[in-house]
């Protein structure tokens, strides 16, 4: 990978699904030291949030709301996953409820967030993963049911946005009761941009994401009024699309506001996306110096958020990888 005269760099990074984005976990702990959370929307993100929490002894899902599936179907969808495979533990669903590893999880089937009794279930924090209630006012409806904090698992126009490894230290538990975890693309792009900007300075940049298919796409051509190309069949096309990730980076890294722009291509793969970042740098440098900076960050301040490899890998090698950026 060569640098041009204007100190232009092209770097690639791996973006996970939105459901695998790391979340800022507000400091609320119930008796026993566990963070008690509820999940609104048991789709791709909701189910994978629960899978992730099952690997964390300090977090427990105590309630799930989804108006479109009952407990039996909920158990089936959680246990069997085409991408992340069969859940190895014990999962049961019946008229008596939804049970994971022998523990009953409260379930609701409400379309109105104000009718979800999060308090009775013991849920202090709600993961809002429907993709519908993404503004402060809409997400605040969960607080009427007893939630103390709400994490929106998508970009938001007005909620404070936090990305792990980038600006999570600015989270203020005293006033930040509703926050956004941004998008999967932003969680990949922001750590990369942060390291490069701190070490070498970014004048301007263009981001292109080659993005795996999502739940809103169609298996055959169908109507999509907002984005006509988005209505085309997912399996037979590379579909140009818009992305707000570059703009979102300016929210979590104010020093880069207005410096990055971007576009997306949706491709027919089930999981794992790529961010290609082309930038003009402030300082003269070499490819080796940039890679050394990224490797150092992955082993130190961004360990667990950013990973580094020189292996000849492909996208499927990163399925279920917890890192936001590789």
PDB file of C-alpha atoms in Angstrom, residues 24-311:
ATOM      1  CA  UNK A  24     -21.522   2.045  26.952  1.00  0.00           C
ATOM      2  CA  UNK A  25     -22.997   0.339  30.009  1.00  0.00           C
ATOM      3  CA  UNK A  26     -24.238   2.968  32.478  1.00  0.00           C
ATOM      4  CA  UNK A  27     -23.120   2.360  36.045  1.00  0.00           C
ATOM      5  CA  UNK A  28     -26.285   0.912  37.551  1.00  0.00           C
ATOM      6  CA  UNK A  29     -25.860  -2.294  39.506  1.00  0.00           C
ATOM      7  CA  UNK A  30     -28.533  -4.191  41.376  1.00  0.00           C
ATOM      8  CA  UNK A  31     -27.963  -6.450  44.369  1.00  0.00           C
ATOM      9  CA  UNK A  32     -25.461  -9.132  43.520  1.00  0.00           C
ATOM     10  CA  UNK A  33     -23.478  -6.709  41.396  1.00  0.00           C
ATOM     11  CA  UNK A  34     -25.237  -7.453  38.119  1.00  0.00           C
ATOM     12  CA  UNK A  35     -26.459  -4.870  35.646  1.00  0.00           C
ATOM     13  CA  UNK A  36     -30.115  -5.701  34.948  1.00  0.00           C
ATOM     14  CA  UNK A  37     -31.208  -4.901  31.407  1.00  0.00           C
ATOM     15  CA  UNK A  38     -34.307  -5.170  29.273  1.00  0.00           C
ATOM     16  CA  UNK A  39     -34.375  -5.535  25.498  1.00  0.00           C
ATOM     17  CA  UNK A  40     -36.991  -3.845  23.349  1.00  0.00           C
ATOM     18  CA  UNK A  41     -37.092  -5.589  19.977  1.00  0.00           C
ATOM     19  CA  UNK A  42     -35.863  -9.175  19.757  1.00  0.00           C
ATOM     20  CA  UNK A  43     -34.631  -8.986  16.166  1.00  0.00           C
ATOM     21  CA  UNK A  44     -31.054  -9.382  14.935  1.00  0.00           C
ATOM     22  CA  UNK A  45     -29.665  -6.837  17.349  1.00  0.00           C
ATOM     23  CA  UNK A  46     -31.785  -7.797  20.322  1.00  0.00           C
ATOM     24  CA  UNK A  47     -30.987 -11.494  20.079  1.00  0.00           C
ATOM     25  CA  UNK A  48     -27.261 -10.916  19.687  1.00  0.00           C
ATOM     26  CA  UNK A  49     -27.245  -8.464  22.583  1.00  0.00           C
ATOM     27  CA  UNK A  50     -28.667 -11.268  24.685  1.00  0.00           C
ATOM     28  CA  UNK A  51     -26.086 -13.742  23.385  1.00  0.00           C
ATOM     29  CA  UNK A  52     -23.344 -11.292  24.304  1.00  0.00           C
ATOM     30  CA  UNK A  53     -24.729 -10.771  27.813  1.00  0.00           C
ATOM     31  CA  UNK A  54     -24.797 -14.524  28.411  1.00  0.00           C
ATOM     32  CA  UNK A  55     -21.000 -14.413  28.240  1.00  0.00           C
ATOM     33  CA  UNK A  56     -20.846 -11.618  30.821  1.00  0.00           C
ATOM     34  CA  UNK A  57     -21.316 -12.589  34.478  1.00  0.00           C
ATOM     35  CA  UNK A  58     -21.894  -8.937  35.399  1.00  0.00           C
ATOM     36  CA  UNK A  59     -24.866  -8.365  33.063  1.00  0.00           C
ATOM     37  CA  UNK A  60     -28.243 -10.093  33.085  1.00  0.00           C
ATOM     38  CA  UNK A  61     -31.189  -9.751  30.702  1.00  0.00           C
ATOM     39  CA  UNK A  62     -34.300  -9.819  32.862  1.00  0.00           C
ATOM     40  CA  UNK A  63     -36.960  -8.769  30.343  1.00  0.00           C
ATOM     41  CA  UNK A  64     -37.687  -8.736  26.616  1.00  0.00           C
ATOM     42  CA  UNK A  65     -40.434  -6.933  24.740  1.00  0.00           C
ATOM     43  CA  UNK A  66     -41.448  -7.857  21.205  1.00  0.00           C
ATOM     44  CA  UNK A  67     -45.038  -7.562  19.988  1.00  0.00           C
ATOM     45  CA  UNK A  68     -44.535  -9.899  17.044  1.00  0.00           C
ATOM     46  CA  UNK A  69     -43.284 -13.143  18.614  1.00  0.00           C
ATOM     47  CA  UNK A  70     -44.399 -15.331  21.513  1.00  0.00           C
ATOM     48  CA  UNK A  71     -42.155 -17.092  24.023  1.00  0.00           C
ATOM     49  CA  UNK A  72     -41.929 -20.328  22.045  1.00  0.00           C
ATOM     50  CA  UNK A  73     -40.851 -18.588  18.847  1.00  0.00           C
ATOM     51  CA  UNK A  74     -38.557 -16.340  20.868  1.00  0.00           C
ATOM     52  CA  UNK A  75     -36.711 -19.404  22.151  1.00  0.00           C
ATOM     53  CA  UNK A  76     -36.414 -20.862  18.654  1.00  0.00           C
ATOM     54  CA  UNK A  77     -35.021 -17.640  17.177  1.00  0.00           C
ATOM     55  CA  UNK A  78     -32.548 -17.253  20.009  1.00  0.00           C
ATOM     56  CA  UNK A  79     -31.314 -20.843  19.863  1.00  0.00           C
ATOM     57  CA  UNK A  80     -30.928 -21.189  16.089  1.00  0.00           C
ATOM     58  CA  UNK A  81     -28.949 -18.546  14.219  1.00  0.00           C
ATOM     59  CA  UNK A  82     -27.883 -18.876  10.585  1.00  0.00           C
ATOM     60  CA  UNK A  83     -24.766 -16.774  11.160  1.00  0.00           C
ATOM     61  CA  UNK A  84     -23.696 -17.390  14.744  1.00  0.00           C
ATOM     62  CA  UNK A  85     -24.973 -20.985  14.840  1.00  0.00           C
ATOM     63  CA  UNK A  86     -26.812 -22.942  17.527  1.00  0.00           C
ATOM     64  CA  UNK A  87     -26.714 -21.609  21.075  1.00  0.00           C
ATOM     65  CA  UNK A  88     -24.935 -24.352  23.040  1.00  0.00           C
ATOM     66  CA  UNK A  89     -26.904 -23.908  26.243  1.00  0.00           C
ATOM     67  CA  UNK A  90     -30.434 -24.716  27.342  1.00  0.00           C
ATOM     68  CA  UNK A  91     -33.239 -22.624  25.849  1.00  0.00           C
ATOM     69  CA  UNK A  92     -36.960 -23.277  26.258  1.00  0.00           C
ATOM     70  CA  UNK A  93     -40.107 -21.436  25.292  1.00  0.00           C
ATOM     71  CA  UNK A  94     -43.724 -22.286  26.062  1.00  0.00           C
ATOM     72  CA  UNK A  95     -46.956 -20.819  27.348  1.00  0.00           C
ATOM     73  CA  UNK A  96     -45.213 -20.677  30.721  1.00  0.00           C
ATOM     74  CA  UNK A  97     -42.555 -18.300  29.426  1.00  0.00           C
ATOM     75  CA  UNK A  98     -39.068 -17.926  27.972  1.00  0.00           C
ATOM     76  CA  UNK A  99     -36.288 -19.753  29.832  1.00  0.00           C
ATOM     77  CA  UNK A 100     -32.547 -19.510  29.199  1.00  0.00           C
ATOM     78  CA  UNK A 101     -30.209 -21.757  31.190  1.00  0.00           C
ATOM     79  CA  UNK A 102     -33.137 -22.537  33.479  1.00  0.00           C
ATOM     80  CA  UNK A 103     -33.794 -18.876  34.304  1.00  0.00           C
ATOM     81  CA  UNK A 104     -37.106 -17.297  33.350  1.00  0.00           C
ATOM     82  CA  UNK A 105     -36.908 -14.037  31.429  1.00  0.00           C
ATOM     83  CA  UNK A 106     -39.911 -11.712  31.679  1.00  0.00           C
ATOM     84  CA  UNK A 107     -41.571 -11.219  28.291  1.00  0.00           C
ATOM     85  CA  UNK A 108     -43.922  -8.541  27.019  1.00  0.00           C
ATOM     86  CA  UNK A 109     -45.741  -8.085  23.712  1.00  0.00           C
ATOM     87  CA  UNK A 110     -46.451  -4.354  23.759  1.00  0.00           C
ATOM     88  CA  UNK A 111     -46.310  -1.964  20.802  1.00  0.00           C
ATOM     89  CA  UNK A 112     -46.509   1.046  23.120  1.00  0.00           C
ATOM     90  CA  UNK A 113     -43.313   1.463  25.196  1.00  0.00           C
ATOM     91  CA  UNK A 114     -45.232   3.214  27.984  1.00  0.00           C
ATOM     92  CA  UNK A 115     -47.100  -0.042  28.655  1.00  0.00           C
ATOM     93  CA  UNK A 116     -43.965  -2.127  29.217  1.00  0.00           C
ATOM     94  CA  UNK A 117     -43.524  -2.658  32.958  1.00  0.00           C
ATOM     95  CA  UNK A 118     -39.739  -2.678  33.058  1.00  0.00           C
ATOM     96  CA  UNK A 119     -39.788  -1.871  36.771  1.00  0.00           C
ATOM     97  CA  UNK A 120     -41.677  -5.023  37.758  1.00  0.00           C
ATOM     98  CA  UNK A 121     -39.171  -7.097  35.783  1.00  0.00           C
ATOM     99  CA  UNK A 122     -36.267  -5.363  37.496  1.00  0.00           C
ATOM    100  CA  UNK A 123     -34.817  -3.855  34.324  1.00  0.00           C
ATOM    101  CA  UNK A 124     -32.855  -0.693  35.064  1.00  0.00           C
ATOM    102  CA  UNK A 125     -31.359  -0.242  31.593  1.00  0.00           C
ATOM    103  CA  UNK A 126     -33.245  -0.803  28.337  1.00  0.00           C
ATOM    104  CA  UNK A 127     -31.536  -1.603  25.062  1.00  0.00           C
ATOM    105  CA  UNK A 128     -33.765  -0.004  22.433  1.00  0.00           C
ATOM    106  CA  UNK A 129     -33.152  -2.211  19.401  1.00  0.00           C
ATOM    107  CA  UNK A 130     -36.301  -1.870  17.311  1.00  0.00           C
ATOM    108  CA  UNK A 131     -34.875   0.878  15.119  1.00  0.00           C
ATOM    109  CA  UNK A 132     -38.096   2.825  15.742  1.00  0.00           C
ATOM    110  CA  UNK A 133     -37.610   4.770  18.988  1.00  0.00           C
ATOM    111  CA  UNK A 134     -34.328   6.459  18.094  1.00  0.00           C
ATOM    112  CA  UNK A 135     -34.885  10.006  19.358  1.00  0.00           C
ATOM    113  CA  UNK A 136     -34.697  11.220  22.942  1.00  0.00           C
ATOM    114  CA  UNK A 137     -38.446  11.801  23.158  1.00  0.00           C
ATOM    115  CA  UNK A 138     -39.317   8.380  21.771  1.00  0.00           C
ATOM    116  CA  UNK A 139     -36.716   6.504  23.783  1.00  0.00           C
ATOM    117  CA  UNK A 140     -37.839   8.350  26.928  1.00  0.00           C
ATOM    118  CA  UNK A 141     -41.140   6.484  26.724  1.00  0.00           C
ATOM    119  CA  UNK A 142     -39.346   3.507  28.286  1.00  0.00           C
ATOM    120  CA  UNK A 143     -38.730   5.580  31.399  1.00  0.00           C
ATOM    121  CA  UNK A 144     -42.468   5.726  32.006  1.00  0.00           C
ATOM    122  CA  UNK A 145     -42.318   1.970  32.510  1.00  0.00           C
ATOM    123  CA  UNK A 146     -39.528   2.245  35.050  1.00  0.00           C
ATOM    124  CA  UNK A 147     -36.333   2.183  33.000  1.00  0.00           C
ATOM    125  CA  UNK A 148     -33.606   4.407  34.422  1.00  0.00           C
ATOM    126  CA  UNK A 149     -31.393   4.432  31.330  1.00  0.00           C
ATOM    127  CA  UNK A 150     -31.939   3.740  27.624  1.00  0.00           C
ATOM    128  CA  UNK A 151     -29.271   2.744  25.114  1.00  0.00           C
ATOM    129  CA  UNK A 152     -30.326   3.232  21.498  1.00  0.00           C
ATOM    130  CA  UNK A 153     -28.597   0.625  19.344  1.00  0.00           C
ATOM    131  CA  UNK A 154     -28.613   2.886  16.292  1.00  0.00           C
ATOM    132  CA  UNK A 155     -27.631   6.421  15.307  1.00  0.00           C
ATOM    133  CA  UNK A 156     -29.803   9.175  16.768  1.00  0.00           C
ATOM    134  CA  UNK A 157     -30.443  12.705  15.584  1.00  0.00           C
ATOM    135  CA  UNK A 158     -30.494  14.181  19.077  1.00  0.00           C
ATOM    136  CA  UNK A 159     -29.307  11.673  21.695  1.00  0.00           C
ATOM    137  CA  UNK A 160     -25.682  11.862  22.887  1.00  0.00           C
ATOM    138  CA  UNK A 161     -23.600   9.369  20.918  1.00  0.00           C
ATOM    139  CA  UNK A 162     -20.849   7.268  22.472  1.00  0.00           C
ATOM    140  CA  UNK A 163     -18.431   4.846  20.836  1.00  0.00           C
ATOM    141  CA  UNK A 164     -16.269   2.579  22.967  1.00  0.00           C
ATOM    142  CA  UNK A 165     -12.604   3.449  22.735  1.00  0.00           C
ATOM    143  CA  UNK A 166     -13.347   6.826  21.184  1.00  0.00           C
ATOM    144  CA  UNK A 167     -15.382   9.036  23.517  1.00  0.00           C
ATOM    145  CA  UNK A 168     -16.958   6.703  26.077  1.00  0.00           C
ATOM    146  CA  UNK A 169     -15.021   8.404  28.887  1.00  0.00           C
ATOM    147  CA  UNK A 170     -17.177  11.501  28.339  1.00  0.00           C
ATOM    148  CA  UNK A 171     -20.302   9.625  29.395  1.00  0.00           C
ATOM    149  CA  UNK A 172     -21.842  11.368  32.409  1.00  0.00           C
ATOM    150  CA  UNK A 173     -24.117   9.048  34.428  1.00  0.00           C
ATOM    151  CA  UNK A 174     -25.612  12.028  36.236  1.00  0.00           C
ATOM    152  CA  UNK A 175     -27.186  13.488  33.105  1.00  0.00           C
ATOM    153  CA  UNK A 176     -26.827  11.019  30.220  1.00  0.00           C
ATOM    154  CA  UNK A 177     -29.922   8.880  30.716  1.00  0.00           C
ATOM    155  CA  UNK A 178     -30.634   8.269  27.031  1.00  0.00           C
ATOM    156  CA  UNK A 179     -27.691   7.617  24.739  1.00  0.00           C
ATOM    157  CA  UNK A 180     -26.942   6.256  21.276  1.00  0.00           C
ATOM    158  CA  UNK A 181     -24.332   3.587  20.541  1.00  0.00           C
ATOM    159  CA  UNK A 182     -24.079   4.794  16.905  1.00  0.00           C
ATOM    160  CA  UNK A 183     -23.920   2.291  14.023  1.00  0.00           C
ATOM    161  CA  UNK A 184     -21.677  -0.678  13.302  1.00  0.00           C
ATOM    162  CA  UNK A 185     -19.886   1.319  10.604  1.00  0.00           C
ATOM    163  CA  UNK A 186     -19.229   4.199  12.993  1.00  0.00           C
ATOM    164  CA  UNK A 187     -17.934   1.785  15.635  1.00  0.00           C
ATOM    165  CA  UNK A 188     -15.434   0.527  13.072  1.00  0.00           C
ATOM    166  CA  UNK A 189     -14.485   3.838  11.488  1.00  0.00           C
ATOM    167  CA  UNK A 190     -14.181   6.020  14.586  1.00  0.00           C
ATOM    168  CA  UNK A 191     -11.388   4.095  16.389  1.00  0.00           C
ATOM    169  CA  UNK A 192      -9.388   3.936  13.154  1.00  0.00           C
ATOM    170  CA  UNK A 193      -9.853   7.644  12.470  1.00  0.00           C
ATOM    171  CA  UNK A 194      -9.032   8.510  16.086  1.00  0.00           C
ATOM    172  CA  UNK A 195      -5.646   6.774  16.018  1.00  0.00           C
ATOM    173  CA  UNK A 196      -4.628   8.122  12.615  1.00  0.00           C
ATOM    174  CA  UNK A 197      -5.742  11.660  13.458  1.00  0.00           C
ATOM    175  CA  UNK A 198      -3.952  11.724  16.815  1.00  0.00           C
ATOM    176  CA  UNK A 199      -0.705  10.433  15.334  1.00  0.00           C
ATOM    177  CA  UNK A 200      -0.619  12.049  11.902  1.00  0.00           C
ATOM    178  CA  UNK A 201      -3.529  14.498  11.562  1.00  0.00           C
ATOM    179  CA  UNK A 202      -6.373  14.160   9.065  1.00  0.00           C
ATOM    180  CA  UNK A 203      -7.061  16.993   6.607  1.00  0.00           C
ATOM    181  CA  UNK A 204      -9.917  15.286   4.794  1.00  0.00           C
ATOM    182  CA  UNK A 205     -11.112  11.806   3.973  1.00  0.00           C
ATOM    183  CA  UNK A 206     -13.480   9.592   2.008  1.00  0.00           C
ATOM    184  CA  UNK A 207     -14.940   6.483   3.583  1.00  0.00           C
ATOM    185  CA  UNK A 208     -16.484   3.644   1.595  1.00  0.00           C
ATOM    186  CA  UNK A 209     -18.136   0.771   3.400  1.00  0.00           C
ATOM    187  CA  UNK A 210     -18.735  -2.568   1.717  1.00  0.00           C
ATOM    188  CA  UNK A 211     -21.628  -3.592   3.907  1.00  0.00           C
ATOM    189  CA  UNK A 212     -23.190  -6.976   4.578  1.00  0.00           C
ATOM    190  CA  UNK A 213     -26.928  -7.314   3.981  1.00  0.00           C
ATOM    191  CA  UNK A 214     -29.377  -6.147   6.638  1.00  0.00           C
ATOM    192  CA  UNK A 215     -32.891  -7.029   7.762  1.00  0.00           C
ATOM    193  CA  UNK A 216     -34.514  -4.184   5.837  1.00  0.00           C
ATOM    194  CA  UNK A 217     -33.334  -5.454   2.447  1.00  0.00           C
ATOM    195  CA  UNK A 218     -35.467  -7.632   0.189  1.00  0.00           C
ATOM    196  CA  UNK A 219     -34.882 -11.137  -1.141  1.00  0.00           C
ATOM    197  CA  UNK A 220     -36.661 -10.227  -4.394  1.00  0.00           C
ATOM    198  CA  UNK A 221     -37.284  -6.840  -6.009  1.00  0.00           C
ATOM    199  CA  UNK A 222     -39.907  -4.914  -4.092  1.00  0.00           C
ATOM    200  CA  UNK A 223     -41.105  -1.408  -3.265  1.00  0.00           C
ATOM    201  CA  UNK A 224     -38.810   0.951  -1.381  1.00  0.00           C
ATOM    202  CA  UNK A 225     -40.093   4.504  -1.650  1.00  0.00           C
ATOM    203  CA  UNK A 226     -37.285   6.167   0.254  1.00  0.00           C
ATOM    204  CA  UNK A 227     -34.477   4.424  -1.606  1.00  0.00           C
ATOM    205  CA  UNK A 228     -35.445   2.800  -4.899  1.00  0.00           C
ATOM    206  CA  UNK A 229     -32.191   0.878  -5.226  1.00  0.00           C
ATOM    207  CA  UNK A 230     -32.658  -0.394  -1.690  1.00  0.00           C
ATOM    208  CA  UNK A 231     -35.719  -2.277  -2.907  1.00  0.00           C
ATOM    209  CA  UNK A 232     -33.729  -4.438  -5.294  1.00  0.00           C
ATOM    210  CA  UNK A 233     -32.975  -8.095  -4.545  1.00  0.00           C
ATOM    211  CA  UNK A 234     -30.209  -8.435  -1.983  1.00  0.00           C
ATOM    212  CA  UNK A 235     -28.808 -11.720  -3.277  1.00  0.00           C
ATOM    213  CA  UNK A 236     -28.133 -10.730  -6.873  1.00  0.00           C
ATOM    214  CA  UNK A 237     -26.833  -7.195  -6.581  1.00  0.00           C
ATOM    215  CA  UNK A 238     -24.176  -4.856  -5.265  1.00  0.00           C
ATOM    216  CA  UNK A 239     -26.396  -1.984  -4.147  1.00  0.00           C
ATOM    217  CA  UNK A 240     -25.086   1.584  -3.728  1.00  0.00           C
ATOM    218  CA  UNK A 241     -26.453   3.188  -0.592  1.00  0.00           C
ATOM    219  CA  UNK A 242     -25.992   6.156   1.695  1.00  0.00           C
ATOM    220  CA  UNK A 243     -24.343   6.059   5.111  1.00  0.00           C
ATOM    221  CA  UNK A 244     -24.267   8.512   7.964  1.00  0.00           C
ATOM    222  CA  UNK A 245     -21.148   6.994   9.515  1.00  0.00           C
ATOM    223  CA  UNK A 246     -18.727   9.668   8.313  1.00  0.00           C
ATOM    224  CA  UNK A 247     -20.975  12.405   9.682  1.00  0.00           C
ATOM    225  CA  UNK A 248     -21.409  10.493  12.938  1.00  0.00           C
ATOM    226  CA  UNK A 249     -17.642  10.362  13.415  1.00  0.00           C
ATOM    227  CA  UNK A 250     -17.758  14.153  13.640  1.00  0.00           C
ATOM    228  CA  UNK A 251     -20.126  13.802  16.600  1.00  0.00           C
ATOM    229  CA  UNK A 252     -17.882  11.496  18.594  1.00  0.00           C
ATOM    230  CA  UNK A 253     -14.658  13.147  17.377  1.00  0.00           C
ATOM    231  CA  UNK A 254     -15.512  16.870  17.053  1.00  0.00           C
ATOM    232  CA  UNK A 255     -12.043  17.625  15.683  1.00  0.00           C
ATOM    233  CA  UNK A 256     -13.013  15.660  12.548  1.00  0.00           C
ATOM    234  CA  UNK A 257     -16.381  17.333  12.030  1.00  0.00           C
ATOM    235  CA  UNK A 258     -16.838  18.173   8.349  1.00  0.00           C
ATOM    236  CA  UNK A 259     -13.602  16.466   7.319  1.00  0.00           C
ATOM    237  CA  UNK A 260     -15.004  13.072   6.331  1.00  0.00           C
ATOM    238  CA  UNK A 261     -17.622  12.002   3.826  1.00  0.00           C
ATOM    239  CA  UNK A 262     -18.738   8.555   2.775  1.00  0.00           C
ATOM    240  CA  UNK A 263     -20.866   6.124   0.822  1.00  0.00           C
ATOM    241  CA  UNK A 264     -21.844   2.468   1.067  1.00  0.00           C
ATOM    242  CA  UNK A 265     -22.264  -0.605  -1.082  1.00  0.00           C
ATOM    243  CA  UNK A 266     -24.571  -3.359   0.167  1.00  0.00           C
ATOM    244  CA  UNK A 267     -23.302  -6.807  -0.830  1.00  0.00           C
ATOM    245  CA  UNK A 268     -24.917 -10.265  -0.540  1.00  0.00           C
ATOM    246  CA  UNK A 269     -23.060 -11.581   2.522  1.00  0.00           C
ATOM    247  CA  UNK A 270     -24.624 -12.437   5.873  1.00  0.00           C
ATOM    248  CA  UNK A 271     -22.216 -10.745   8.244  1.00  0.00           C
ATOM    249  CA  UNK A 272     -19.073  -8.620   8.584  1.00  0.00           C
ATOM    250  CA  UNK A 273     -18.515  -5.404   6.639  1.00  0.00           C
ATOM    251  CA  UNK A 274     -15.467  -3.489   5.443  1.00  0.00           C
ATOM    252  CA  UNK A 275     -14.589   0.178   5.837  1.00  0.00           C
ATOM    253  CA  UNK A 276     -12.126   1.585   3.292  1.00  0.00           C
ATOM    254  CA  UNK A 277     -10.771   4.962   4.395  1.00  0.00           C
ATOM    255  CA  UNK A 278      -8.840   7.211   2.018  1.00  0.00           C
ATOM    256  CA  UNK A 279      -7.392  10.288   3.710  1.00  0.00           C
ATOM    257  CA  UNK A 280      -5.070  13.233   3.221  1.00  0.00           C
ATOM    258  CA  UNK A 281      -2.715  13.553   6.187  1.00  0.00           C
ATOM    259  CA  UNK A 282      -1.246  16.591   7.899  1.00  0.00           C
ATOM    260  CA  UNK A 283       2.137  14.960   8.514  1.00  0.00           C
ATOM    261  CA  UNK A 284       4.413  13.122   6.126  1.00  0.00           C
ATOM    262  CA  UNK A 285       4.670   9.474   7.102  1.00  0.00           C
ATOM    263  CA  UNK A 286       5.025   5.955   5.769  1.00  0.00           C
ATOM    264  CA  UNK A 287       2.743   2.967   5.519  1.00  0.00           C
ATOM    265  CA  UNK A 288       4.890   1.134   8.063  1.00  0.00           C
ATOM    266  CA  UNK A 289       4.574   3.959  10.599  1.00  0.00           C
ATOM    267  CA  UNK A 290       0.812   4.032  10.234  1.00  0.00           C
ATOM    268  CA  UNK A 291       0.501   0.269  10.661  1.00  0.00           C
ATOM    269  CA  UNK A 292       2.787   0.435  13.698  1.00  0.00           C
ATOM    270  CA  UNK A 293       0.541   3.082  15.264  1.00  0.00           C
ATOM    271  CA  UNK A 294      -2.568   0.959  14.695  1.00  0.00           C
ATOM    272  CA  UNK A 295      -0.878  -2.164  16.066  1.00  0.00           C
ATOM    273  CA  UNK A 296       0.262  -0.273  19.149  1.00  0.00           C
ATOM    274  CA  UNK A 297      -3.234   1.087  19.774  1.00  0.00           C
ATOM    275  CA  UNK A 298      -4.739  -2.399  19.432  1.00  0.00           C
ATOM    276  CA  UNK A 299      -2.378  -3.679  22.120  1.00  0.00           C
ATOM    277  CA  UNK A 300      -2.724  -0.747  24.491  1.00  0.00           C
ATOM    278  CA  UNK A 301      -5.378   1.982  24.786  1.00  0.00           C
ATOM    279  CA  UNK A 302      -7.769   0.338  22.297  1.00  0.00           C
ATOM    280  CA  UNK A 303      -7.220  -3.260  23.326  1.00  0.00           C
ATOM    281  CA  UNK A 304     -10.526  -5.118  23.042  1.00  0.00           C
ATOM    282  CA  UNK A 305     -11.967  -2.448  20.751  1.00  0.00           C
ATOM    283  CA  UNK A 306      -9.418  -2.555  17.935  1.00  0.00           C
ATOM    284  CA  UNK A 307      -7.642  -5.722  16.794  1.00  0.00           C
ATOM    285  CA  UNK A 308      -4.707  -6.150  14.426  1.00  0.00           C
ATOM    286  CA  UNK A 309      -3.727  -8.962  12.082  1.00  0.00           C
ATOM    287  CA  UNK A 310      -1.422  -9.517   9.118  1.00  0.00           C
ATOM    288  CA  UNK A 311      -2.914 -12.910   8.265  1.00  0.00           C
TER     289      UNK A 311
END
